[in-house]
Amino acid sequence: MKKIGVLTSGGDSPGMNACLRAVVRTAMYHNMEVVGFYRGYEGLIDNAHLNLDHKSVSNIIHRGGTILKTARSERFRTEAGVRQAAETLRSHQLEGLVIIGGDGSFRGAIELSKHIDIPIVGCAGTIDNDLVGTDFTIGYDTAINTVIEALDKLRDTAESHDRIFVVEVMGRDAGLIALRTAIAAGAEALLVPEIKNDVDKLLTHMKNWRSSKSSKIVIVAEGDESGGAYKIADIIRKEIPQSEVRVSILGHIQRGGNPTCMERVNASILGYQAVNGLLEGHRNEMVGLINKEVVYTPFEKAVKHIETLSPDMLRLLDILSL
Ligand code: F6P
């Protein structure tokens, strides 16, 4: 293999740059050329590219975002868009492609593979951690640390005013950011898309809150069926009329920032193993780490969302939050 392509796609996540750096430098180590495409599949369609070498990825391991930029490409959802993207890959005579992205990007990779016969390996890049086939996706660790920093600050002010805070975190389809940060911040309650009727559970749970607790934090994942933090705050106000409730929506700050040490290392390993995977003949698979072992998972399986949260973690939260 002499020439490969690389792109970042979908929502950005801290650590994508570290992963890109690893892809480029590992490829250089194996004397390959690397072509980077800008803005994910948009760059493939438009042939917006640059040649990457050691120097191009200098001083990026610590930076959030992605120097290749990214996009959620509408054009790539069309047959014509996918054909055009395949044509671009052909025109560069690429022998392999690394895609750093989340479930939408890997669904795109499945479509692309129907139009061009080159091996594609994916690196899981999403803050949501909702892909099957890796313990931690690139961006998750940094995002949860960002959330924790915010929750600690909110706890200070909530405690001073004896208030309830309803905090909305990202996770359109998944409550993995919500669950882990709820445990780490000592939150009093959690609402996530994976658990149905969790508002009823919240109402019961609220009755068990110790009166000696002066502040309470309720974490809501944005994809929860309840409809978000403002709706939950209204429900709580109705149920406990004497309470002072405030809402905080953390939003896109969760997607930025310098990647943590864990993130940089995880992303570097995944980028390195993606190139090794191409060389070993892996195709249409996502590379991940499960219990520190390198695992390749077919895209079709990787994009199946993790539909259940660990019952042990949920129980831990329940017991510790009383
Ligand atoms: O997929 C990652 C994610 O951050 C989700 O948690 C969130 O719902 C979504 O992206 C937001 O996407 P956008 O930045 O395109 O609005």
PDB file of N, CA and C and ligand atoms in Angstrom, residues 11-12 72 103 126-128 170-173 177 222 252 255, ligand 1:
ATOM      1  N   GLY A  11     -19.844  15.235  13.806  1.00  0.00           N
ATOM      2  CA  GLY A  11     -19.537  16.198  14.875  1.00  0.00           C
ATOM      3  C   GLY A  11     -18.079  16.069  15.282  1.00  0.00           C
ATOM      4  N   ASP A  12     -17.401  17.199  15.460  1.00  0.00           N
ATOM      5  CA  ASP A  12     -15.985  17.106  15.850  1.00  0.00           C
ATOM      6  C   ASP A  12     -15.877  16.587  17.284  1.00  0.00           C
ATOM      7  N   ARG A  72     -21.404  17.629   8.484  1.00  0.00           N
ATOM      8  CA  ARG A  72     -22.436  16.599   8.321  1.00  0.00           C
ATOM      9  C   ARG A  72     -22.958  16.831   6.895  1.00  0.00           C
ATOM     10  N   ASP A 103     -21.198   7.458  14.152  1.00  0.00           N
ATOM     11  CA  ASP A 103     -22.065   6.477  13.480  1.00  0.00           C
ATOM     12  C   ASP A 103     -22.502   6.929  12.089  1.00  0.00           C
ATOM     13  N   THR A 126     -16.296  10.477  18.419  1.00  0.00           N
ATOM     14  CA  THR A 126     -17.540  11.123  18.835  1.00  0.00           C
ATOM     15  C   THR A 126     -17.524  11.281  20.345  1.00  0.00           C
ATOM     16  N   ILE A 127     -18.050  12.390  20.833  1.00  0.00           N
ATOM     17  CA  ILE A 127     -18.058  12.559  22.294  1.00  0.00           C
ATOM     18  C   ILE A 127     -19.082  11.642  22.951  1.00  0.00           C
ATOM     19  N   ASP A 128     -20.016  11.102  22.152  1.00  0.00           N
ATOM     20  CA  ASP A 128     -21.147  10.364  22.736  1.00  0.00           C
ATOM     21  C   ASP A 128     -20.800   8.972  23.273  1.00  0.00           C
ATOM     22  N   MET A 170     -24.983  16.704  26.416  1.00  0.00           N
ATOM     23  CA  MET A 170     -25.179  16.164  25.063  1.00  0.00           C
ATOM     24  C   MET A 170     -25.418  14.656  25.097  1.00  0.00           C
ATOM     25  N   GLY A 171     -25.918  14.163  24.000  1.00  0.00           N
ATOM     26  CA  GLY A 171     -26.240  12.744  23.875  1.00  0.00           C
ATOM     27  C   GLY A 171     -27.614  12.634  23.255  1.00  0.00           C
ATOM     28  N   ARG A 172     -27.634  12.714  21.933  1.00  0.00           N
ATOM     29  CA  ARG A 172     -28.890  12.708  21.189  1.00  0.00           C
ATOM     30  C   ARG A 172     -29.581  11.355  21.301  1.00  0.00           C
ATOM     31  N   ASP A 173     -28.760  10.295  21.216  1.00  0.00           N
ATOM     32  CA  ASP A 173     -29.321   8.942  21.282  1.00  0.00           C
ATOM     33  C   ASP A 173     -28.804   8.179  22.493  1.00  0.00           C
ATOM     34  N   ILE A 177     -22.722  10.013  28.391  1.00  0.00           N
ATOM     35  CA  ILE A 177     -22.107  11.200  29.001  1.00  0.00           C
ATOM     36  C   ILE A 177     -22.840  11.493  30.306  1.00  0.00           C
ATOM     37  N   GLU A 222     -29.721  15.159  26.382  1.00  0.00           N
ATOM     38  CA  GLU A 222     -30.580  15.919  25.455  1.00  0.00           C
ATOM     39  C   GLU A 222     -31.592  15.040  24.720  1.00  0.00           C
ATOM     40  N   HIS A 252     -22.512  23.077  23.286  1.00  0.00           N
ATOM     41  CA  HIS A 252     -21.319  22.733  22.502  1.00  0.00           C
ATOM     42  C   HIS A 252     -19.989  22.952  23.218  1.00  0.00           C
ATOM     43  N   ARG A 255     -17.995  19.901  23.260  1.00  0.00           N
ATOM     44  CA  ARG A 255     -17.310  19.367  22.078  1.00  0.00           C
ATOM     45  C   ARG A 255     -15.912  19.962  21.876  1.00  0.00           C
TER      46      ARG A 255
HETATM   47  O1  F6P B   1     -22.732  13.370  17.882  1.00  0.00           O
HETATM   48  C1  F6P B   1     -22.166  14.201  18.835  1.00  0.00           C
HETATM   49  C2  F6P B   1     -23.101  15.311  19.219  1.00  0.00           C
HETATM   50  O2  F6P B   1     -22.349  16.217  19.987  1.00  0.00           O
HETATM   51  C3  F6P B   1     -24.367  14.880  19.941  1.00  0.00           C
HETATM   52  O3  F6P B   1     -24.180  14.641  21.312  1.00  0.00           O
HETATM   53  C4  F6P B   1     -25.250  16.071  19.682  1.00  0.00           C
HETATM   54  O4  F6P B   1     -26.611  15.725  19.764  1.00  0.00           O
HETATM   55  C5  F6P B   1     -24.899  16.448  18.276  1.00  0.00           C
HETATM   56  O5  F6P B   1     -23.570  16.009  18.075  1.00  0.00           O
HETATM   57  C6  F6P B   1     -24.997  17.910  17.945  1.00  0.00           C
HETATM   58  O6  F6P B   1     -24.653  18.071  16.613  1.00  0.00           O
HETATM   59  P1  F6P B   1     -24.483  19.464  15.871  1.00  0.00           P
HETATM   60  O7  F6P B   1     -23.227  20.103  16.401  1.00  0.00           O
HETATM   61  O8  F6P B   1     -24.385  19.111  14.434  1.00  0.00           O
HETATM   62  O9  F6P B   1     -25.675  20.273  16.210  1.00  0.00           O
END
